[in-house]
Short mmCIF file of C-alpha atoms in Angstrom, two decimals:
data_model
loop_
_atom_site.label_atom_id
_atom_site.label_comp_id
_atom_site.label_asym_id
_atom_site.label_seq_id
_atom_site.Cartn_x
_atom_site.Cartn_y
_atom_site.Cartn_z
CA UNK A 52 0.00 0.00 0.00
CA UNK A 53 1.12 3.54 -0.76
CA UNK A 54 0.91 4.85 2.41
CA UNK A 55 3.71 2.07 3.88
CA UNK A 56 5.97 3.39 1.42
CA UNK A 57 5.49 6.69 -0.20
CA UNK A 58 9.19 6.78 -1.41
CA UNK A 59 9.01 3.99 -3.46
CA UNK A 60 4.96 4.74 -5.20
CA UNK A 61 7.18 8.27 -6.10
CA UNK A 62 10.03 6.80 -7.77
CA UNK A 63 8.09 3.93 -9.47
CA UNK A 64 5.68 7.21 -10.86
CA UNK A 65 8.55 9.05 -11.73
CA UNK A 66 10.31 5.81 -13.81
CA UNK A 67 7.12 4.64 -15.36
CA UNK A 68 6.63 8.64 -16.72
CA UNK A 69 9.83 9.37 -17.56
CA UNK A 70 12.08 6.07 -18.11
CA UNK A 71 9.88 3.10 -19.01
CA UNK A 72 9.66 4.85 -23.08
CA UNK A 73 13.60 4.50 -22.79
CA UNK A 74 14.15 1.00 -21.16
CA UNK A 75 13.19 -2.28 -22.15
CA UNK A 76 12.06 -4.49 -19.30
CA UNK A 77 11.86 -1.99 -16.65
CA UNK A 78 10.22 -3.76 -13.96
CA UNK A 79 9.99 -1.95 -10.32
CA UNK A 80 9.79 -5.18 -8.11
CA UNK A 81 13.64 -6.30 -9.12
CA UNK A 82 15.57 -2.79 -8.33
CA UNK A 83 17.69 -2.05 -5.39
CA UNK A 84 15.70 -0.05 -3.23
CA UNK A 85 15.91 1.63 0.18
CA UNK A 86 12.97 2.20 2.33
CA UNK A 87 14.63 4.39 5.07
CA UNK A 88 17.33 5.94 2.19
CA UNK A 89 14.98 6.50 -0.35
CA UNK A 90 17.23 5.50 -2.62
CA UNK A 91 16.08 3.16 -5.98
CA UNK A 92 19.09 1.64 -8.18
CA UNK A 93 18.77 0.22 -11.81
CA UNK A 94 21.61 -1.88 -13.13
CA UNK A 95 22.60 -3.38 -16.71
CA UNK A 96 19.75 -1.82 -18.53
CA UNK A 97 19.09 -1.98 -21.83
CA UNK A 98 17.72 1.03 -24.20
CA UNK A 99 15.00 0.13 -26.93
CA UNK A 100 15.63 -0.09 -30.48
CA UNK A 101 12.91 3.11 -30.68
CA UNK A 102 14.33 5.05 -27.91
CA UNK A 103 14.97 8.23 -30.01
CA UNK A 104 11.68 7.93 -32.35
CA UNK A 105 10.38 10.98 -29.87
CA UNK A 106 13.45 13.12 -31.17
CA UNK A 107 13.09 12.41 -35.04
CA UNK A 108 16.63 11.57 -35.93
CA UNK A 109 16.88 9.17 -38.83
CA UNK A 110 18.74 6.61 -36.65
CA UNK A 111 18.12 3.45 -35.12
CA UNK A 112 19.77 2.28 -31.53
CA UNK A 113 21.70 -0.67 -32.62
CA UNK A 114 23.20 -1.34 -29.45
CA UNK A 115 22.32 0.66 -25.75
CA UNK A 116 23.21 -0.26 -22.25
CA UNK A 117 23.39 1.77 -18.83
CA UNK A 118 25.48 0.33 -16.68
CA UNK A 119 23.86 2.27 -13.74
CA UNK A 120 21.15 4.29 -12.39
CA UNK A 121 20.74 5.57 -9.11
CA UNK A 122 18.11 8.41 -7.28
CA UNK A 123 18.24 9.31 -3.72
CA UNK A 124 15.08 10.63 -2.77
CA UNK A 125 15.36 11.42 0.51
CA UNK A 126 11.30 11.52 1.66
CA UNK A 127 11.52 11.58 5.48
CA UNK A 128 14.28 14.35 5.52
CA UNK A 129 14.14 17.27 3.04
CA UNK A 130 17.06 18.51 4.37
CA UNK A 131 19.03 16.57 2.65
CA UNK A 132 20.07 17.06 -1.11
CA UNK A 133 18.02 14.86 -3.41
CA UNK A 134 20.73 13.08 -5.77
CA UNK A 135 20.93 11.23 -9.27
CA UNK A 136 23.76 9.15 -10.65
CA UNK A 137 24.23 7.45 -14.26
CA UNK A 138 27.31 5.46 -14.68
CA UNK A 139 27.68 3.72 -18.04
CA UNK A 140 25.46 5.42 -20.90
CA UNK A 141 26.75 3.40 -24.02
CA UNK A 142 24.74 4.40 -26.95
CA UNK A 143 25.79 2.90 -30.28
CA UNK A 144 23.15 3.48 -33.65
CA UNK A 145 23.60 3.78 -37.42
CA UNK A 146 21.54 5.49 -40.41
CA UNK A 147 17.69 3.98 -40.64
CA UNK A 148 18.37 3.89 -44.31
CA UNK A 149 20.18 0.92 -43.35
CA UNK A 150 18.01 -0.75 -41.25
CA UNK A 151 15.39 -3.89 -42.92
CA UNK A 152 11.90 -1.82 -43.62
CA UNK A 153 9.32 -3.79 -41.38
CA UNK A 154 6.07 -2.59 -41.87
CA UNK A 155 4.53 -3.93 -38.67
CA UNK A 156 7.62 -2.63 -36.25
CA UNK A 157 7.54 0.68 -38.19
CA UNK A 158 3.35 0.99 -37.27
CA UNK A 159 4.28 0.05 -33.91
CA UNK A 160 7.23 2.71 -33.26
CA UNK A 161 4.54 5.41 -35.32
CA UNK A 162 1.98 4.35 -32.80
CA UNK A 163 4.56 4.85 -29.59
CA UNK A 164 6.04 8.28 -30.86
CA UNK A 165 1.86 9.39 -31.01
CA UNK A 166 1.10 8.21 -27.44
CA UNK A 167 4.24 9.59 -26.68
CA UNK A 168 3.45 13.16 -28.00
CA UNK A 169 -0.26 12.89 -26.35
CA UNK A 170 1.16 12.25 -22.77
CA UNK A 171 3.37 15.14 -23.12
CA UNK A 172 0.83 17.57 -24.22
CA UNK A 173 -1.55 16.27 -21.92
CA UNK A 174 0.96 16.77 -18.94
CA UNK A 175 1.21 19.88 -19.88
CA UNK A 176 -2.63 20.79 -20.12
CA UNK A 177 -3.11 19.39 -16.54
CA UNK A 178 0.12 21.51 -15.62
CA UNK A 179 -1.45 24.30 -16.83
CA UNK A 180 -4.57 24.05 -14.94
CA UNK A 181 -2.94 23.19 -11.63
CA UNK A 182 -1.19 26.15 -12.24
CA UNK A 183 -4.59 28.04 -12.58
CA UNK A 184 -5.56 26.22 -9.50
CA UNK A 185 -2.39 27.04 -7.27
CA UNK A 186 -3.35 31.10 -7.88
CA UNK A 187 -6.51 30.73 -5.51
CA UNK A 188 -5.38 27.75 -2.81
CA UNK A 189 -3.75 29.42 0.04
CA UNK A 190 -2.19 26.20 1.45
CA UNK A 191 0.76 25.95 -0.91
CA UNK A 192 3.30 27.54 0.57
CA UNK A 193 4.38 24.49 2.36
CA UNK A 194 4.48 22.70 -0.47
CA UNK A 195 6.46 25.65 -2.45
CA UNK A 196 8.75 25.05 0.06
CA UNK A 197 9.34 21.73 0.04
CA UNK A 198 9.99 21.84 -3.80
CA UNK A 199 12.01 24.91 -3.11
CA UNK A 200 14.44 22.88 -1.21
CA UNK A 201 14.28 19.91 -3.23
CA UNK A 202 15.53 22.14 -6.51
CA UNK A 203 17.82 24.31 -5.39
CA UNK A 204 19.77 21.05 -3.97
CA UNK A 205 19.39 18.79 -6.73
CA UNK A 206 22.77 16.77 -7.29
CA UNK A 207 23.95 15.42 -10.86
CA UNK A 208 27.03 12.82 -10.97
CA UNK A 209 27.49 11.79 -14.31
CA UNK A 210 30.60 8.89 -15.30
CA UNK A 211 31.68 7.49 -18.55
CA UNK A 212 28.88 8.60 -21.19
CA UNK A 213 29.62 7.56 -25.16
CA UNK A 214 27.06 8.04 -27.96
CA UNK A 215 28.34 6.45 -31.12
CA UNK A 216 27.09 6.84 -34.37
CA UNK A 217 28.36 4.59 -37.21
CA UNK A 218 27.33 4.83 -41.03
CA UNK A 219 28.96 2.86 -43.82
CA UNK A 220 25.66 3.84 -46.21
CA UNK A 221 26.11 7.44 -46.95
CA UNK A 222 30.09 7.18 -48.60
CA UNK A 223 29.72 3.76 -50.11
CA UNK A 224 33.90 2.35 -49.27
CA UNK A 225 34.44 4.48 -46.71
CA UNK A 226 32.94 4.15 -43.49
CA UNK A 227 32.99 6.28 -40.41
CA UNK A 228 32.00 6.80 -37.20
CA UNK A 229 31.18 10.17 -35.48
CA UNK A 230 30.58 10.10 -31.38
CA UNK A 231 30.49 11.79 -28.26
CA UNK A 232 32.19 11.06 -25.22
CA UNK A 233 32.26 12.59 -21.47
CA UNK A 234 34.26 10.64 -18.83
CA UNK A 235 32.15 12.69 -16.18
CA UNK A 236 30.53 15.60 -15.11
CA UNK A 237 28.81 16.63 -11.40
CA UNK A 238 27.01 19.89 -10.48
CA UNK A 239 26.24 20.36 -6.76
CA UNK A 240 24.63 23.29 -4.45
CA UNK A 241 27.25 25.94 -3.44
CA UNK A 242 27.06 29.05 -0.96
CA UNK A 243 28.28 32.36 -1.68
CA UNK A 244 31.47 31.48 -1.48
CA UNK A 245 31.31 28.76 -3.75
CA UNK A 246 31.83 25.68 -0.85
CA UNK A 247 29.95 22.88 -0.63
CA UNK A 248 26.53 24.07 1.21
CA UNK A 249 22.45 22.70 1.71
CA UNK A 250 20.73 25.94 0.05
CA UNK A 251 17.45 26.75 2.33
CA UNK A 252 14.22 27.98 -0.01
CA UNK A 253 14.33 31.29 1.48
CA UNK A 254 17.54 31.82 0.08
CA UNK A 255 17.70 34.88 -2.53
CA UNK A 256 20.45 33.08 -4.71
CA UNK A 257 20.77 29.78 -6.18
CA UNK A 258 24.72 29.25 -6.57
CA UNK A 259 25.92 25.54 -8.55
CA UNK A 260 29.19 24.61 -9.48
CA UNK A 261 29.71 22.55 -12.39
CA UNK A 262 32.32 20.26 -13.57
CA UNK A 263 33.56 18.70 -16.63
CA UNK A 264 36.10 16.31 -17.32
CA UNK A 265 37.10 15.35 -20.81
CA UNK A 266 34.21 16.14 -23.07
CA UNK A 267 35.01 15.68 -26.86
CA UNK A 268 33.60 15.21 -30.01
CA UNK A 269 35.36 12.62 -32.53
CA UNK A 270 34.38 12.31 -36.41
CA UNK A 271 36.78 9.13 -37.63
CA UNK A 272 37.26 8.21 -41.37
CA UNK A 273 37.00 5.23 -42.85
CA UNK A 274 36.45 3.60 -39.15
CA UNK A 275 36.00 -0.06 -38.27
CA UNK A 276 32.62 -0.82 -36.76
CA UNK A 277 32.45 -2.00 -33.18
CA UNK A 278 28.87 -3.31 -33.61
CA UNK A 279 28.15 -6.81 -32.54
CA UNK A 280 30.49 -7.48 -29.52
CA UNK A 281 29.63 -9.55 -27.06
CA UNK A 282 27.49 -7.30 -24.07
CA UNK A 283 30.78 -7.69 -21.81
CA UNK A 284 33.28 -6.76 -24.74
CA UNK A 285 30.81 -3.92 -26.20
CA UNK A 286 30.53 -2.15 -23.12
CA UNK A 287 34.99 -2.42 -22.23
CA UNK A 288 35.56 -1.21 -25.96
CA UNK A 289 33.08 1.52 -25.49
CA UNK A 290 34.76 2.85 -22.17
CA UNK A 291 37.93 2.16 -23.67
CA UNK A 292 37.27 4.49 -26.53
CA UNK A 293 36.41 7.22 -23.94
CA UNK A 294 39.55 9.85 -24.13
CA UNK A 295 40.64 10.67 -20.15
CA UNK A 296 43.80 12.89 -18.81
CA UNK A 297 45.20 9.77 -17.74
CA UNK A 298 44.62 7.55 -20.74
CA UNK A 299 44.32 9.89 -23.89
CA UNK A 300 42.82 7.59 -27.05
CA UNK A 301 45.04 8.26 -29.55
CA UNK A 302 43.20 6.57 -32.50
CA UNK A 303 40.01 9.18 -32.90
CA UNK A 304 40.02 11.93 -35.07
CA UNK A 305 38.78 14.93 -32.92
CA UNK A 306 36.53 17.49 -33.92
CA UNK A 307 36.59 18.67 -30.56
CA UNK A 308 39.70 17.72 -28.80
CA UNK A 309 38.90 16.77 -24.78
CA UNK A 310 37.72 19.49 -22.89
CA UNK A 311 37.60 19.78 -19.04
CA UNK A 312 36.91 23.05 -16.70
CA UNK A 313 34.79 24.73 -14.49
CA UNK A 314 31.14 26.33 -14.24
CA UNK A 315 29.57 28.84 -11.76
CA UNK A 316 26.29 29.26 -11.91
CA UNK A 317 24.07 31.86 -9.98
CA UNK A 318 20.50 32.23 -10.45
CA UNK A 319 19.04 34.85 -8.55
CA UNK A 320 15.23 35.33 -7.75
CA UNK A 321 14.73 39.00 -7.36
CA UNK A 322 16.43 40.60 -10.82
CA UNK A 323 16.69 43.76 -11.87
CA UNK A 324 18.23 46.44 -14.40
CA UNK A 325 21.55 45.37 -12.70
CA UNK A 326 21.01 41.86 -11.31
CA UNK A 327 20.22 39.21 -14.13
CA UNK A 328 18.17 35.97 -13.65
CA UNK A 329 21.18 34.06 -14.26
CA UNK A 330 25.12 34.86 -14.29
CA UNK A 331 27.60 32.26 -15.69
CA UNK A 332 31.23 32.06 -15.62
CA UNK A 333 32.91 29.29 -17.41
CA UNK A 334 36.98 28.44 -17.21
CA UNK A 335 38.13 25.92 -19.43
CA UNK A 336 41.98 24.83 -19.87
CA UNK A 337 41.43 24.83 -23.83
CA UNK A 338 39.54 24.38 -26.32
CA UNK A 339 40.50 23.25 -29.74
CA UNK A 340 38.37 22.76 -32.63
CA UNK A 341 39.38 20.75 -35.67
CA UNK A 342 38.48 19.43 -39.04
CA UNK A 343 40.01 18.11 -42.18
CA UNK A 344 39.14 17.29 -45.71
CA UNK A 345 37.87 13.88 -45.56
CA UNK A 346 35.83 14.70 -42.44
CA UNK A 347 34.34 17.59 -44.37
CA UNK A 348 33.44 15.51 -47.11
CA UNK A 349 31.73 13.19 -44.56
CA UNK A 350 29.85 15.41 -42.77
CA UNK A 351 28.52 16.40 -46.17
CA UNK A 352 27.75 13.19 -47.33
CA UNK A 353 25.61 12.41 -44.01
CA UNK A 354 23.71 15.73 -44.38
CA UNK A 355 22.74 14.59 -47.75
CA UNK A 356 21.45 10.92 -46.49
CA UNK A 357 19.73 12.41 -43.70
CA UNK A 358 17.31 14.97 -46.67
CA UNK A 359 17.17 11.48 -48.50
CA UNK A 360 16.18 9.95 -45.49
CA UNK A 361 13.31 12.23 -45.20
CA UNK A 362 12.02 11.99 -48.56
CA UNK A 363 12.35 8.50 -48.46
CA UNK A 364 10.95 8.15 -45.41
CA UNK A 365 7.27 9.45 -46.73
CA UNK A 366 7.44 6.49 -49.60
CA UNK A 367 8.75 3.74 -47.63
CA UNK A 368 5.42 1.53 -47.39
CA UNK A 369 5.18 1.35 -50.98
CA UNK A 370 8.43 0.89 -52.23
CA UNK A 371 9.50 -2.46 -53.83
CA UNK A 372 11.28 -5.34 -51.85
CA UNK A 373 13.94 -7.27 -52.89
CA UNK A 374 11.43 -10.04 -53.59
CA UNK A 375 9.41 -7.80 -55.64
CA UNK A 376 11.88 -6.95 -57.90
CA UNK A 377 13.44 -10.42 -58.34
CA UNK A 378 9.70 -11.38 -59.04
CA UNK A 379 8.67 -8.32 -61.45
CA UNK A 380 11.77 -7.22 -62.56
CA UNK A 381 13.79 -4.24 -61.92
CA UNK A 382 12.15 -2.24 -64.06
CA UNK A 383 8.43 -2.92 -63.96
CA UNK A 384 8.43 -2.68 -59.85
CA UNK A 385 10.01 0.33 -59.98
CA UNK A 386 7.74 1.96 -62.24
CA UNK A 387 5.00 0.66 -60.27
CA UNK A 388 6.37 2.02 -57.39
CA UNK A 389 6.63 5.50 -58.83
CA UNK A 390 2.93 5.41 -60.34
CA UNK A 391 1.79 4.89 -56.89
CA UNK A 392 3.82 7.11 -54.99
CA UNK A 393 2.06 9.76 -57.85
CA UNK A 394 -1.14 8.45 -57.73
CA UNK A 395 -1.06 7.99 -53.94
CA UNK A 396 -0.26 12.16 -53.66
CA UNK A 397 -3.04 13.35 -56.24
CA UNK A 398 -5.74 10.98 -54.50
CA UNK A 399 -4.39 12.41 -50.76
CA UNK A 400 -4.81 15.70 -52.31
CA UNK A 401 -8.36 15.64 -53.23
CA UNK A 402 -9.37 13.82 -50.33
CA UNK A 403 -7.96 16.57 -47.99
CA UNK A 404 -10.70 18.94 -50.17
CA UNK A 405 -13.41 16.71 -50.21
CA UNK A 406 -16.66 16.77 -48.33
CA UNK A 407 -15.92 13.42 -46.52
CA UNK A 408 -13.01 14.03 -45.17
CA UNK A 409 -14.36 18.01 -43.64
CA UNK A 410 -17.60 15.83 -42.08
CA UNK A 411 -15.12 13.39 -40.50
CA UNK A 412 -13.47 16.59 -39.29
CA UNK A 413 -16.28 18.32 -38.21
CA UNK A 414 -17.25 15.14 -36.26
CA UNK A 415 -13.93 15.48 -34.36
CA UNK A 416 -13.94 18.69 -33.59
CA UNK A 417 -17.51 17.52 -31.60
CA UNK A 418 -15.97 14.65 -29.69
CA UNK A 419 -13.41 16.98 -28.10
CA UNK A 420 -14.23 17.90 -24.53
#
C-alpha cells in the first residue's frame, strides 16, 4: 500500500513517466531499493531499439546499455540534497536507411512516438490548470517550500557517457563513425562562497558549481565498426574508446579535442536592471576545434542521407522489396512504385478537399471535450 511506502509509489511514478519509453524491461519489483534511504538503483539496462523515435533523428539504436542508475530521494528528511547518478550510458546506432523496412515494427514505433506526444501535451494541459488552481489555494506555501528545497539542492554525478554513431551507407567504401564522449561531469549546491553548502528555499540566490572532465567530439574516417560485440566486450571497448587525462585515445580523429573546466552558476530570484536571472562564468583549460578534408566531405555526405532519409521516409510503405523486384523485374516494380507514390499524392490531395473528409473533421472537432 502507498501509504507504507510513499518513497518507493514516487520513484516507481517518476520511472514509469519518464524512463519506461527508454528502457526495455523496466520492472519496479527487481531494483535495489531503500525504504529508510529512499534510494532506488537500476543496473545493466538496456535502451530500446525506438528510444529516439520521440526526437526524429533518422537513426536506429543498434546497441544501448546503462550500466547504472541511481536516485536518492530522501522523503523523510528534506534537508538533505536529493541526488541522481548514471554510470555507463553506451549508446551505439547507425543510419535507418540501413536498417530492414518492417512494416509492422515501423506501425508500432509510429503508434509509440503518437502516445508519446499525447502524454506530453496532456501533462502539460493538466500543468497548466494546476497552475490556474495554485493562484486561488492558500495552502501551498508548504508545499512551495518543500519543492524549493528539493531544486535548489538537486545533485547530478554523471561517469563514462559515449554516444556512437556509425554509417557505412552514406560514402559507399568508406565508413565512419562520429561520437560523443564525457568521462564525467557533477554539479552540486554551493554558498556564496562557492563551498559545498544545503541551500534553504528562502535563500535569494541559487549558486551551482559545475564540472567537466574530458568532453570531446570525434568524427573518424573510414572507421572499423564495433557493432556486434559480445554485451561484456561492447561495453569495455566503449569505455575504452572514452579519451581521459590519464589515458588519452590516440586513435580518434577529434573534432573537438577533450575538454575539461569549471562552471559557476548563480540564479538569482529578485532581478533587476543590474542583477540578471542568471550569471555564468565558465573556465576551461582549452579548447580546440578541428576538421580536415575527408571529415568535411563526410559530414557532407551524411547531411545529404539524412534529406534522402526524409524523402524516403514518406514512400517507404510502398516501395518495392527485394522479392518484388526479383519477381517483377527491376524495371516494372520500380515503375510501379513510382505510379503509386504519384497516384497515392493526387488521390491524398483531393481527399484533404473533399466533403468526406471536412464531415469526419467536423465530427472530431464535436468529440473533443
Amino acid at each position: 500500500m502507498w501509504w507504507l511506502d510513499p518513497g518507493k509509489e514516487l520513484l516507481q511514478a517518476i520511472f514509469n513517466r519518464v524512463m519506461a519509453p527508454y528502457l526495455e524491461n523496466l520492472d519496479m519489483n527487481q531494483v535495489n531499493y531503500g525504504i529508510s534511504s529512499g534510494s532506488l538503483t537500476l543496473r545493466n539496462l538496456r535502451l530500446k531499439r525506438e528510444a529516439l523515435d520521440k526526437f526524429r533523428l533518422p537513426v536506429d539504436v543498434v546497441e544501448g546499455t546503462l550500466g547504472r542508475l541511481q536516485l536518492n530521494i530522501p522523503w523523510r528528511n528534506f534537508s538533505t540534497p536529493m541526488k541522481a547518478e548514471i554510470d555507463d550510458l553506451f549508446l551505439l546506432v547507425n543510419p535507418a536507411a540501413s536498417s530492414k523496412y518492417d512494416p509492422a515494427d515501423d506501425e508500432k514505433r509510429a503508434q509509440a512516438a503518437k502516445q508519446e506526444r499525447l502524454r506530453t501535451a496532456e501533462t502539460l494541459q493538466i500543468q497548466e490548470q494546476a497552475q490556474v488552481n495554485e493562484d486561488s489555494l492558500k495552502n501551498q506555501g508548504f508545499v512551495d517550500t518543500i519543492l524549493a528545497k528539493i531544486i535548489n539542492n538537486f545533485q547530478v554525478t554523471v561517469k563514462n557517457i559515449h554516444i556512437r554513431y556509425e554509417d557505412s551507407v552514406s560514402v559507399p567504401g568508406h565508413p565512419f563513425a562520429a561520437g560523443i564522449t564525457l568521462s564525467g561531469f557533477t554539479i552540486i549546491s554551493v554558498d556564496g562562497n562557492w563551498e559545498k553548502a544545503f541551500i534553504p528555499s528562502t535563500a535569494g540566490a541559487i549558486h551551482k558549481l559545475a564540472e567537466l572532465h574530458s568532453f570531446a567530439v570525434y568524427f573518424n574516417t573510414d572507421s572499423e565498426s564495433i557493432r556486434g560485440l559480445p554485451p561484456q566486450q561492447s561495453a569495455d571497448k566503449f569505455r575504452s574508446l572514452i579519451s581521459t587525462e590519464e589515458n588519452p585515445v590516440n586513435e580518434h580523429q577529434f573534432i573537438l579535442k577533450p575538454v575539461s573546466g569549471k562552471g559557476k552558476i548563480t540564479m538569482n530570484n529578485t532581478i533587476s536592471d543590474r542583477v540578471p536571472k542568471f550569471d555564468v562564468e565558465l573556465d576551461f583549460e582549452e579548447i580546440s576545434f578541428l576538421l580536415d578534408n575527408h571529415q568535411y566531405r563526410d559530414v557532407i555526405s551524411m547531411v545529404d542521407m539524412y534529406h534522402f532519409f526524409l524523402r524516403n521516409q514518406q514512400y517507404r510503405k510502398i516501395r518495392p522489396t527485394e522479392e518484388q523486384i526479383t519477381e517483377m523485374g527491376r524495371a516494372k516494380a520500380l515503375w510501379k512504385f513510382a505510379r503509386e507514390a504519384v497516384v497515392g499524392q493526387v488521390h491524398e490531395k483531393h481527399r484533404e478537399w473533399s466533403w468526406a473528409h471536412f464531415a469526419e473533421r467536423r465530427a472530431d472537432r464535436y468529440e473533443l471535450p
